[in-house]
Amino acid sequence: MPFMTRRSRATTTHVPASLPSKGLGIFRQFKLRRNPNRVAGGHKAALSNPHTTRQGRKHAKKELRRMGRGNATHVPILTKIKRALGITSSRRRHTQRRTVIV
């Protein structure tokens, strides 16, 4: 295979997502499950993240509605303004050193 080239579609193998993954063997029963609250939290965070694409926000809204959390898709107007202006909500905290005069 030549260096730094792409494979054509004809030679690319694709495993359907419906097939179970191999390699877990007897430890399959110990596989951790996703916490739906954390998944929903990630989608909700993507709605107000300024680095998320428009398509990503649309996907997050769709997934939240599919999970039955349609009311969580609302993004406040202030968040939209901050995203448009590129203002982040994290503030840099400067610590002041106190000098004691003896």
XYZ file of C-alpha atoms in Angstrom:
102
model
C 0.000 0.000 0.000
C 1.499 3.367 -0.986
C 2.274 5.861 1.726
C -0.285 8.656 2.420
C -2.959 7.547 -0.033
C -6.625 6.850 0.428
C -8.341 3.589 -0.196
C -11.072 3.489 -2.753
C -14.610 2.685 -1.656
C -14.454 -0.716 -3.323
C -11.625 -1.928 -1.077
C -12.873 -0.435 2.186
C -14.467 -2.990 4.474
C -17.389 -1.958 6.606
C -18.866 -3.851 9.517
C -22.562 -3.124 10.086
C -23.379 -1.609 13.468
C -25.999 -4.290 14.090
C -23.372 -7.011 14.469
C -22.125 -7.587 18.018
C -18.535 -6.658 18.686
C -16.106 -9.460 19.402
C -13.233 -9.433 21.805
C -15.062 -9.024 25.112
C -15.616 -12.761 25.542
C -16.776 -13.761 29.006
C -16.323 -10.200 30.292
C -19.174 -8.935 28.126
C -21.498 -8.957 31.121
C -19.267 -6.470 32.964
C -19.414 -3.861 30.224
C -20.491 -0.512 31.623
C -23.696 1.038 30.375
C -24.090 4.670 29.480
C -25.829 6.799 32.048
C -28.722 8.499 30.197
C -28.496 11.557 32.438
C -24.854 12.082 31.503
C -25.587 11.564 27.817
C -28.361 14.161 28.009
C -26.036 16.497 29.913
C -23.463 16.226 27.158
C -26.041 17.033 24.509
C -27.311 19.978 26.538
C -23.758 21.275 26.988
C -23.244 21.063 23.223
C -26.154 23.467 22.712
C -24.413 26.309 24.543
C -20.810 25.448 23.613
C -19.455 28.142 21.256
C -17.122 25.620 19.588
C -19.984 23.337 18.518
C -20.981 23.542 14.871
C -24.486 24.407 13.770
C -24.931 20.834 12.586
C -23.741 19.523 15.974
C -26.260 21.674 17.840
C -29.006 20.488 15.531
C -28.017 16.872 16.206
C -27.936 17.479 19.979
C -31.437 18.985 19.887
C -32.723 16.032 17.900
C -31.181 13.546 20.331
C -32.583 15.359 23.381
C -36.052 15.356 21.865
C -35.675 11.677 21.008
C -34.763 10.963 24.637
C -37.956 12.691 25.770
C -36.182 15.792 27.060
C -37.555 18.324 24.622
C -37.831 21.028 27.280
C -34.043 20.871 27.786
C -33.408 22.074 24.231
C -34.091 25.715 25.104
C -30.985 27.918 24.993
C -31.207 31.323 26.723
C -30.878 34.421 24.533
C -27.869 35.632 26.546
C -26.038 32.395 25.727
C -26.771 32.886 22.033
C -25.454 36.464 22.170
C -22.294 35.376 23.986
C -21.753 32.630 21.426
C -22.174 35.088 18.540
C -19.727 37.569 20.081
C -17.227 34.907 21.084
C -17.441 35.708 24.782
C -16.652 32.752 26.999
C -18.154 32.415 30.428
C -14.942 31.333 32.140
C -13.283 34.152 34.003
C -9.651 34.189 34.921
C -9.233 34.464 38.622
C -6.229 36.324 39.893
C -5.107 35.535 43.378
C -3.707 38.355 45.406
C -0.855 37.727 47.756
C -1.232 39.283 51.120
C 1.892 40.624 52.674
C 2.063 40.814 56.399
C 4.040 43.691 57.849
C 5.563 42.796 61.175
